[in-house]
Amino acid sequence: MKQQIELLMGNEAIGRGLIEAGCQIAAAYPGTPSTEILQAVIDHREQAEEPLHIEWSVNEKIAFEVALAASYTGKRSVAVMKQVGLNVAADPFMRTAYLGVKGGMLTIVADDPGPHSSQNEQDTRLFCLQARVPVLDPASPAEAKELVPLAFELSEKYEMNLVLRPTTRICHSRQNVERQKPLKLERGANFEKDPTRWAATPAFLPPLHRRLNAGLEEIAREPGLQPRLTKGDGSRPRVALVASGIACAHLVDLLDELGLSGRVDLFQVLMPYPLNPEFSARLRQDYSRVLVLEETYPVIELQLAHPGTVGKQDGAVPREGELAPDIIHRVLAAFLDLPAPPELPVQKRGQRPSLCPGCPHRAAFYSIRQCFPKGIFPSDIGCYTLGLNLGAVDTVHCMGACISQGVGFYQAYAQDGEFPTIVVTIGDSTFFHAGIPALINAVIQQARIIVVILDNATTAMTGGQPVPHLGLAADGRKTRAVAIEPLVRASGVDFLEICDPYDKPRFEKLLRQADNYIRGEQGGVAVLISRHGCIMDPAVRKAQPSWQVSVIESCVGCRRCVDAFECPALSMDSEQNIARINPDRCIGCGTCIPVCPVDAIVREETS
Amino acid sequence: MKQQIIVSGIGGQGVLFLTRVIAQAAVNRGLPVLTSETHGMAQRGGTVLSTIKVDNFASPLIRAGQADLGLLLWEENLSVHQTLIRPEGGLYLNAATAGPGERIDASAIARGLGNAVLANLVLLGLAVRKQALFCCVDECETAIRQLAPQKFARQNLEAFHQGLNHN
Ligand code: SF4
Ligand code: SF4
């Protein structure tokens, strides 16, 4: 039979690889660049040979713990997240290194060098070094897929959780990839009780730690995971290139373009931690100068401890940002004494991202800003971070931090007497992820803040994964919906209102009421749920009226609709000094109409 | 034939779909192919860039001045992405005004078909007519049929043909 070749995104290739490897429990929290991995598992679930549980967990820690317990029963499982998600899962992740697993368990953590859509560039490989967890660093979508079954086998052989760490350029690349037949493992769940291990108290931990260390020494020598050498022709003796991940792929193409393929010894490191000590020894013996190319931190470099290393530590390789091909070109030219490439022209920024035309968040942010021009606005991670453009987002830290930061701002001001109005904005998915404990804390600490839950009934930023109040599981099955309102009430909030932000007068009236409430005698946390479905959902678009909206001649060119409201469908015609609406982008929501001070934005009804 | 292509636009313009159509044409011909895409925050109306590398490559990214061909759906991106294209490389733009490169008001044509997003396939049609791509008309049609949701397939092919036949 002819092998089936498919064009797959790296994340799809990994998702497909999980099914082919007989993974039966897959749990994730969405986050760019990791999101499509679980989506691919969902899309390919019909091809699985065994029962398959898939879930969008409420956060990464929970995803990890679900997968972990499934592994205790002997089944293969996976937890999927992005690099900063591993911080959330850090607690169980660290302990699992000691206790180990039973059925193969992988943690797939997608890193984001650059960073393209993250609050930092942290390197999961370094996290693994600290946690003592083996980590694999694929160089292409096809290789990422190939490593999945191997990683499951080794996870079972050493009873270790293994990490697969693709980076953005692997996750979001597409490549022709071969399809394999999914494995049929025929495993029934069988949890063997062993409290000395699965409930290990401190007394049992030293032997488990010894066992971990012994396992790491062995796995470092696994033949399938050793650095792969492409030998040079000896024209450049005692010089080696060491690269891992996508940096290795960039290097391969670059050497080809420069006519240097097969001229210098090149090692691709598949498993950056634990690095085989014999490999390090061999490098020290056979080479005087070694260039190490890896994203993001010097993980291989630190373990190599080669005196002739050129890399991040001596500053020859940039210590931050993506190792894009142009950067590698520069580094390689310096290392091999090649002519330096020409300076790159300064990269222009291009169009900045903004909330979609008609986005309900824009209407909510605009009202918040209007009502409280002197307010402080802590916000969070999601589409609504783009409230930055509207001046309605002052802080963005990490998932769920906004409510606690709101409390911190309040306490700092209140102890001096007067306090400004603090309006926290948090999305619905983020609220479930880490907002609830923070809300409870805000209530018991008697913070006087307004929390606006921007509820668009989806995880919009990552492409619309279901949220708990939707009543839908990852694979589309109906499930119990968990509403936001009773959770807010049970957290001890007395002021709770719900409003569609498209209804500007009512929304602003409620914001003012909330402000009165927090400043009243019995004041505390006020919660306003801003509820309107995400405009990316075609059903939402269909259900709401749409008008032909245009700007008439009375426009005085004040720019308020363009600057302060910044709907991407609106722009200034600088010659005529009049605002214009781009018909390709306008969805006719009409939320810009009340923004114009001279009523120059008008609508006509259409079907 | 080794070919390095960039597709540039803003989020929501169908850059990704156009990228996939071209890459699928390569797969159908049995050529190795690698693409890279922009996801996440930048997709929200911001500048996005895809790269496509056909034949034997290891990395999906394109170095400055190495792209053989640029397909631009958003004219303002010219200043951002032109440096990726070889000086003698091909340049095709969706633009209503005159300027460098081969231009077509793909948005206007797409609007005429009832959906501005179809500008991506109109532009593809133009590039194929000029024989700028490694693949031919039939191969693009096949790829579009494979990738478009069934109920939009005819409309998508129509957009491609409008670009193909435009003078
Ligand atoms: S009606 Fe106004 S706010 Fe709504 S999409 Fe059109 S221009 Fe933007
Ligand atoms: S349409 Fe109204 S808000 Fe916009 S620039 Fe003109 S006068 Fe100002």
PDB file of C-alpha atoms in Angstrom, chain A residues 16-225:
ATOM      1  CA  ARG A  16      -2.026  12.747  14.780  1.00  0.00           C
ATOM      2  CA  GLY A  17       1.129  11.142  16.250  1.00  0.00           C
ATOM      3  CA  LEU A  18      -0.572  10.881  19.641  1.00  0.00           C
ATOM      4  CA  ILE A  19      -3.447   8.911  18.154  1.00  0.00           C
ATOM      5  CA  GLU A  20      -1.109   6.691  16.160  1.00  0.00           C
ATOM      6  CA  ALA A  21       0.855   5.957  19.349  1.00  0.00           C
ATOM      7  CA  GLY A  22      -2.241   4.739  21.189  1.00  0.00           C
ATOM      8  CA  CYS A  23      -2.646   7.687  23.547  1.00  0.00           C
ATOM      9  CA  GLN A  24      -6.005   7.354  25.326  1.00  0.00           C
ATOM     10  CA  ILE A  25      -6.260  10.403  27.571  1.00  0.00           C
ATOM     11  CA  ALA A  26      -5.455  13.857  26.231  1.00  0.00           C
ATOM     12  CA  ALA A  27      -5.912  16.998  28.320  1.00  0.00           C
ATOM     13  CA  ALA A  28      -4.908  20.566  27.511  1.00  0.00           C
ATOM     14  CA  TYR A  29      -5.487  24.219  28.137  1.00  0.00           C
ATOM     15  CA  PRO A  30      -5.328  26.271  24.932  1.00  0.00           C
ATOM     16  CA  GLY A  31      -2.504  28.724  24.352  1.00  0.00           C
ATOM     17  CA  THR A  32      -0.552  29.844  21.308  1.00  0.00           C
ATOM     18  CA  PRO A  33       1.525  28.133  19.953  1.00  0.00           C
ATOM     19  CA  SER A  34       0.267  24.832  21.426  1.00  0.00           C
ATOM     20  CA  THR A  35      -3.485  25.027  20.808  1.00  0.00           C
ATOM     21  CA  GLU A  36      -3.937  23.005  17.613  1.00  0.00           C
ATOM     22  CA  ILE A  37      -2.353  19.880  19.126  1.00  0.00           C
ATOM     23  CA  LEU A  38      -5.458  18.937  21.093  1.00  0.00           C
ATOM     24  CA  GLN A  39      -7.672  20.179  18.265  1.00  0.00           C
ATOM     25  CA  ALA A  40      -5.917  17.686  15.972  1.00  0.00           C
ATOM     26  CA  VAL A  41      -6.558  14.886  18.460  1.00  0.00           C
ATOM     27  CA  ILE A  42     -10.228  15.890  18.397  1.00  0.00           C
ATOM     28  CA  ASP A  43     -10.280  16.008  14.592  1.00  0.00           C
ATOM     29  CA  HIS A  44      -8.628  12.601  14.222  1.00  0.00           C
ATOM     30  CA  ARG A  45     -10.458  10.880  17.074  1.00  0.00           C
ATOM     31  CA  GLU A  46     -12.469   8.664  14.716  1.00  0.00           C
ATOM     32  CA  GLN A  47      -9.226   6.999  13.666  1.00  0.00           C
ATOM     33  CA  ALA A  48      -8.247   5.981  17.183  1.00  0.00           C
ATOM     34  CA  GLU A  49      -8.268   2.239  17.771  1.00  0.00           C
ATOM     35  CA  GLU A  50      -9.165   2.513  21.448  1.00  0.00           C
ATOM     36  CA  PRO A  51     -11.517   4.614  23.590  1.00  0.00           C
ATOM     37  CA  LEU A  52     -10.216   8.147  23.824  1.00  0.00           C
ATOM     38  CA  HIS A  53     -10.944  10.818  26.433  1.00  0.00           C
ATOM     39  CA  ILE A  54     -10.178  14.371  25.320  1.00  0.00           C
ATOM     40  CA  GLU A  55     -10.616  17.457  27.443  1.00  0.00           C
ATOM     41  CA  TRP A  56     -10.039  21.176  27.469  1.00  0.00           C
ATOM     42  CA  SER A  57      -9.214  21.391  31.154  1.00  0.00           C
ATOM     43  CA  VAL A  58      -9.870  24.518  33.170  1.00  0.00           C
ATOM     44  CA  ASN A  59      -6.123  25.116  33.483  1.00  0.00           C
ATOM     45  CA  GLU A  60      -2.788  23.411  32.843  1.00  0.00           C
ATOM     46  CA  LYS A  61      -2.275  22.067  36.350  1.00  0.00           C
ATOM     47  CA  ILE A  62      -5.543  20.213  36.080  1.00  0.00           C
ATOM     48  CA  ALA A  63      -4.724  18.940  32.601  1.00  0.00           C
ATOM     49  CA  PHE A  64      -1.446  17.550  33.932  1.00  0.00           C
ATOM     50  CA  GLU A  65      -3.050  15.856  36.925  1.00  0.00           C
ATOM     51  CA  VAL A  66      -5.764  14.249  34.795  1.00  0.00           C
ATOM     52  CA  ALA A  67      -3.186  12.814  32.413  1.00  0.00           C
ATOM     53  CA  LEU A  68      -1.017  11.706  35.338  1.00  0.00           C
ATOM     54  CA  ALA A  69      -3.705   9.655  37.049  1.00  0.00           C
ATOM     55  CA  ALA A  70      -4.604   8.033  33.726  1.00  0.00           C
ATOM     56  CA  SER A  71      -0.976   6.999  33.360  1.00  0.00           C
ATOM     57  CA  TYR A  72      -1.128   5.407  36.839  1.00  0.00           C
ATOM     58  CA  THR A  73      -3.708   3.009  35.378  1.00  0.00           C
ATOM     59  CA  GLY A  74      -1.233   1.913  32.710  1.00  0.00           C
ATOM     60  CA  LYS A  75      -2.745   3.808  29.800  1.00  0.00           C
ATOM     61  CA  ARG A  76      -0.906   6.270  27.598  1.00  0.00           C
ATOM     62  CA  SER A  77      -1.722   9.895  28.284  1.00  0.00           C
ATOM     63  CA  VAL A  78      -0.676  13.398  27.398  1.00  0.00           C
ATOM     64  CA  ALA A  79      -0.939  16.883  28.880  1.00  0.00           C
ATOM     65  CA  VAL A  80      -0.540  19.737  26.397  1.00  0.00           C
ATOM     66  CA  MET A  81       0.226  23.374  27.118  1.00  0.00           C
ATOM     67  CA  LYS A  82       2.399  26.322  26.163  1.00  0.00           C
ATOM     68  CA  GLN A  83       5.583  27.267  27.985  1.00  0.00           C
ATOM     69  CA  VAL A  84       3.954  29.613  30.473  1.00  0.00           C
ATOM     70  CA  GLY A  85       1.282  26.991  31.095  1.00  0.00           C
ATOM     71  CA  LEU A  86       4.017  24.784  32.531  1.00  0.00           C
ATOM     72  CA  ASN A  87       4.432  27.386  35.274  1.00  0.00           C
ATOM     73  CA  VAL A  88       0.831  26.766  36.248  1.00  0.00           C
ATOM     74  CA  ALA A  89       1.435  23.004  36.192  1.00  0.00           C
ATOM     75  CA  ALA A  90       4.834  23.301  37.889  1.00  0.00           C
ATOM     76  CA  ASP A  91       3.716  21.846  41.203  1.00  0.00           C
ATOM     77  CA  PRO A  92       2.570  18.409  40.025  1.00  0.00           C
ATOM     78  CA  PHE A  93       5.205  18.415  37.262  1.00  0.00           C
ATOM     79  CA  MET A  94       8.110  18.628  39.724  1.00  0.00           C
ATOM     80  CA  ARG A  95       6.792  15.895  41.985  1.00  0.00           C
ATOM     81  CA  THR A  96       6.051  13.575  39.080  1.00  0.00           C
ATOM     82  CA  ALA A  97       9.747  13.541  38.232  1.00  0.00           C
ATOM     83  CA  TYR A  98      10.334  11.729  41.540  1.00  0.00           C
ATOM     84  CA  LEU A  99       7.266   9.491  41.627  1.00  0.00           C
ATOM     85  CA  GLY A 100       7.325   8.593  37.965  1.00  0.00           C
ATOM     86  CA  VAL A 101       4.536   7.225  35.806  1.00  0.00           C
ATOM     87  CA  LYS A 102       3.220   3.844  34.699  1.00  0.00           C
ATOM     88  CA  GLY A 103       1.610   4.022  31.269  1.00  0.00           C
ATOM     89  CA  GLY A 104       3.525   6.290  28.909  1.00  0.00           C
ATOM     90  CA  MET A 105       2.952   9.929  29.782  1.00  0.00           C
ATOM     91  CA  LEU A 106       4.114  12.871  27.752  1.00  0.00           C
ATOM     92  CA  THR A 107       3.928  16.522  28.589  1.00  0.00           C
ATOM     93  CA  ILE A 108       3.957  18.507  25.393  1.00  0.00           C
ATOM     94  CA  VAL A 109       5.046  22.053  26.044  1.00  0.00           C
ATOM     95  CA  ALA A 110       5.228  24.435  23.114  1.00  0.00           C
ATOM     96  CA  ASP A 111       7.815  27.180  23.543  1.00  0.00           C
ATOM     97  CA  ASP A 112       7.557  30.586  21.940  1.00  0.00           C
ATOM     98  CA  PRO A 113      10.976  32.068  21.174  1.00  0.00           C
ATOM     99  CA  GLY A 114      10.471  35.517  19.813  1.00  0.00           C
ATOM    100  CA  PRO A 115       8.116  35.702  21.708  1.00  0.00           C
ATOM    101  CA  HIS A 116       5.234  35.882  19.245  1.00  0.00           C
ATOM    102  CA  SER A 117       2.258  35.531  21.607  1.00  0.00           C
ATOM    103  CA  SER A 118       3.545  35.126  25.142  1.00  0.00           C
ATOM    104  CA  GLN A 119       4.508  37.150  28.151  1.00  0.00           C
ATOM    105  CA  ASN A 120       8.058  35.785  28.118  1.00  0.00           C
ATOM    106  CA  GLU A 121      10.447  33.534  26.207  1.00  0.00           C
ATOM    107  CA  GLN A 122      11.183  31.001  28.906  1.00  0.00           C
ATOM    108  CA  ASP A 123      12.850  27.773  27.809  1.00  0.00           C
ATOM    109  CA  THR A 124      11.056  24.590  28.816  1.00  0.00           C
ATOM    110  CA  ARG A 125      14.312  22.662  28.394  1.00  0.00           C
ATOM    111  CA  LEU A 126      15.781  24.642  31.267  1.00  0.00           C
ATOM    112  CA  PHE A 127      12.668  23.963  33.315  1.00  0.00           C
ATOM    113  CA  CYS A 128      13.241  20.269  32.587  1.00  0.00           C
ATOM    114  CA  LEU A 129      16.845  20.518  33.716  1.00  0.00           C
ATOM    115  CA  GLN A 130      15.631  21.984  36.989  1.00  0.00           C
ATOM    116  CA  ALA A 131      12.864  19.387  37.314  1.00  0.00           C
ATOM    117  CA  ARG A 132      15.125  16.538  36.099  1.00  0.00           C
ATOM    118  CA  VAL A 133      12.781  15.513  33.310  1.00  0.00           C
ATOM    119  CA  PRO A 134      14.071  14.306  29.908  1.00  0.00           C
ATOM    120  CA  VAL A 135      13.134  16.637  27.066  1.00  0.00           C
ATOM    121  CA  LEU A 136      13.102  16.161  23.299  1.00  0.00           C
ATOM    122  CA  ASP A 137      13.678  19.016  20.872  1.00  0.00           C
ATOM    123  CA  PRO A 138      12.368  18.265  17.362  1.00  0.00           C
ATOM    124  CA  ALA A 139      13.616  20.160  14.290  1.00  0.00           C
ATOM    125  CA  SER A 140      10.583  19.773  12.012  1.00  0.00           C
ATOM    126  CA  PRO A 141       6.899  18.804  12.106  1.00  0.00           C
ATOM    127  CA  ALA A 142       7.748  15.365  10.698  1.00  0.00           C
ATOM    128  CA  GLU A 143      10.417  14.806  13.338  1.00  0.00           C
ATOM    129  CA  ALA A 144       8.087  15.961  16.105  1.00  0.00           C
ATOM    130  CA  LYS A 145       5.606  13.327  14.985  1.00  0.00           C
ATOM    131  CA  GLU A 146       8.284  10.619  14.793  1.00  0.00           C
ATOM    132  CA  LEU A 147       9.395  11.346  18.337  1.00  0.00           C
ATOM    133  CA  VAL A 148       5.940  10.804  19.856  1.00  0.00           C
ATOM    134  CA  PRO A 149       5.830   6.956  19.767  1.00  0.00           C
ATOM    135  CA  LEU A 150       9.495   6.744  20.776  1.00  0.00           C
ATOM    136  CA  ALA A 151       8.857   9.056  23.714  1.00  0.00           C
ATOM    137  CA  PHE A 152       5.921   6.905  24.866  1.00  0.00           C
ATOM    138  CA  GLU A 153       8.085   3.765  24.717  1.00  0.00           C
ATOM    139  CA  LEU A 154      10.851   5.361  26.734  1.00  0.00           C
ATOM    140  CA  SER A 155       8.376   6.826  29.190  1.00  0.00           C
ATOM    141  CA  GLU A 156       7.184   3.280  29.864  1.00  0.00           C
ATOM    142  CA  LYS A 157      10.659   1.755  29.889  1.00  0.00           C
ATOM    143  CA  TYR A 158      11.979   4.240  32.478  1.00  0.00           C
ATOM    144  CA  GLU A 159       8.609   4.994  34.105  1.00  0.00           C
ATOM    145  CA  MET A 160       9.325   8.651  33.547  1.00  0.00           C
ATOM    146  CA  ASN A 161       7.242  11.547  32.324  1.00  0.00           C
ATOM    147  CA  LEU A 162       8.930  12.841  29.167  1.00  0.00           C
ATOM    148  CA  VAL A 163       8.593  16.293  27.670  1.00  0.00           C
ATOM    149  CA  LEU A 164       8.286  16.999  23.963  1.00  0.00           C
ATOM    150  CA  ARG A 165       9.114  20.613  23.337  1.00  0.00           C
ATOM    151  CA  PRO A 166       8.234  21.968  19.926  1.00  0.00           C
ATOM    152  CA  THR A 167       8.701  25.699  19.324  1.00  0.00           C
ATOM    153  CA  THR A 168       6.468  28.149  17.452  1.00  0.00           C
ATOM    154  CA  ARG A 169       8.183  27.517  14.128  1.00  0.00           C
ATOM    155  CA  ILE A 170       7.571  23.785  14.468  1.00  0.00           C
ATOM    156  CA  CYS A 171       4.021  24.165  15.760  1.00  0.00           C
ATOM    157  CA  HIS A 172       2.944  26.531  13.031  1.00  0.00           C
ATOM    158  CA  SER A 173       4.885  25.113  10.115  1.00  0.00           C
ATOM    159  CA  ARG A 174       3.306  22.748   7.636  1.00  0.00           C
ATOM    160  CA  GLN A 175       5.125  19.868   6.058  1.00  0.00           C
ATOM    161  CA  ASN A 176       4.411  16.764   4.051  1.00  0.00           C
ATOM    162  CA  VAL A 177       4.130  14.063   6.716  1.00  0.00           C
ATOM    163  CA  GLU A 178       3.578  10.318   6.543  1.00  0.00           C
ATOM    164  CA  ARG A 179       0.533   8.791   8.152  1.00  0.00           C
ATOM    165  CA  GLN A 180       0.914   5.543  10.151  1.00  0.00           C
ATOM    166  CA  LYS A 181      -1.694   3.090  11.287  1.00  0.00           C
ATOM    167  CA  PRO A 182      -2.829   3.836  14.861  1.00  0.00           C
ATOM    168  CA  LEU A 183      -1.622   1.309  17.446  1.00  0.00           C
ATOM    169  CA  LYS A 184      -4.030  -1.021  19.143  1.00  0.00           C
ATOM    170  CA  LEU A 185      -2.592  -1.535  22.633  1.00  0.00           C
ATOM    171  CA  GLU A 186      -5.669  -3.126  24.210  1.00  0.00           C
ATOM    172  CA  ARG A 187      -4.922  -1.936  27.683  1.00  0.00           C
ATOM    173  CA  GLY A 188      -7.542  -1.971  30.397  1.00  0.00           C
ATOM    174  CA  ALA A 189      -7.223   0.465  33.248  1.00  0.00           C
ATOM    175  CA  ASN A 190      -5.391  -1.247  36.070  1.00  0.00           C
ATOM    176  CA  PHE A 191      -4.211   0.909  38.950  1.00  0.00           C
ATOM    177  CA  GLU A 192      -1.847  -0.994  41.203  1.00  0.00           C
ATOM    178  CA  LYS A 193      -1.863   0.525  44.656  1.00  0.00           C
ATOM    179  CA  ASP A 194       1.551   1.427  46.056  1.00  0.00           C
ATOM    180  CA  PRO A 195       1.264   4.159  48.663  1.00  0.00           C
ATOM    181  CA  THR A 196       5.034   4.205  49.199  1.00  0.00           C
ATOM    182  CA  ARG A 197       5.231   5.590  45.699  1.00  0.00           C
ATOM    183  CA  TRP A 198       1.943   7.203  44.690  1.00  0.00           C
ATOM    184  CA  ALA A 199       1.495   8.794  48.115  1.00  0.00           C
ATOM    185  CA  ALA A 200       5.185   9.059  48.929  1.00  0.00           C
ATOM    186  CA  THR A 201       5.796  10.874  52.176  1.00  0.00           C
ATOM    187  CA  PRO A 202       9.178  12.519  52.772  1.00  0.00           C
ATOM    188  CA  ALA A 203      10.618   9.283  54.167  1.00  0.00           C
ATOM    189  CA  PHE A 204      10.155   7.579  50.787  1.00  0.00           C
ATOM    190  CA  LEU A 205      11.481  10.415  48.675  1.00  0.00           C
ATOM    191  CA  PRO A 206      15.269   9.879  48.945  1.00  0.00           C
ATOM    192  CA  PRO A 207      15.092   6.392  47.350  1.00  0.00           C
ATOM    193  CA  LEU A 208      12.750   7.744  44.679  1.00  0.00           C
ATOM    194  CA  HIS A 209      15.208  10.539  44.021  1.00  0.00           C
ATOM    195  CA  ARG A 210      18.058   7.998  43.710  1.00  0.00           C
ATOM    196  CA  ARG A 211      15.969   6.004  41.278  1.00  0.00           C
ATOM    197  CA  LEU A 212      15.309   9.146  39.248  1.00  0.00           C
ATOM    198  CA  ASN A 213      19.002   9.957  39.029  1.00  0.00           C
ATOM    199  CA  ALA A 214      19.881   6.422  37.968  1.00  0.00           C
ATOM    200  CA  GLY A 215      17.159   6.524  35.314  1.00  0.00           C
ATOM    201  CA  LEU A 216      18.457   9.812  33.944  1.00  0.00           C
ATOM    202  CA  GLU A 217      21.946   8.370  33.570  1.00  0.00           C
ATOM    203  CA  GLU A 218      20.570   5.491  31.589  1.00  0.00           C
ATOM    204  CA  ILE A 219      18.211   7.403  29.358  1.00  0.00           C
ATOM    205  CA  ALA A 220      21.018   9.816  28.504  1.00  0.00           C
ATOM    206  CA  ARG A 221      22.617   6.851  26.696  1.00  0.00           C
ATOM    207  CA  GLU A 222      19.499   5.697  24.822  1.00  0.00           C
ATOM    208  CA  PRO A 223      20.689   4.961  21.291  1.00  0.00           C
ATOM    209  CA  GLY A 224      17.624   6.428  19.559  1.00  0.00           C
ATOM    210  CA  LEU A 225      18.131   9.809  21.209  1.00  0.00           C
TER     211      LEU A 225
END
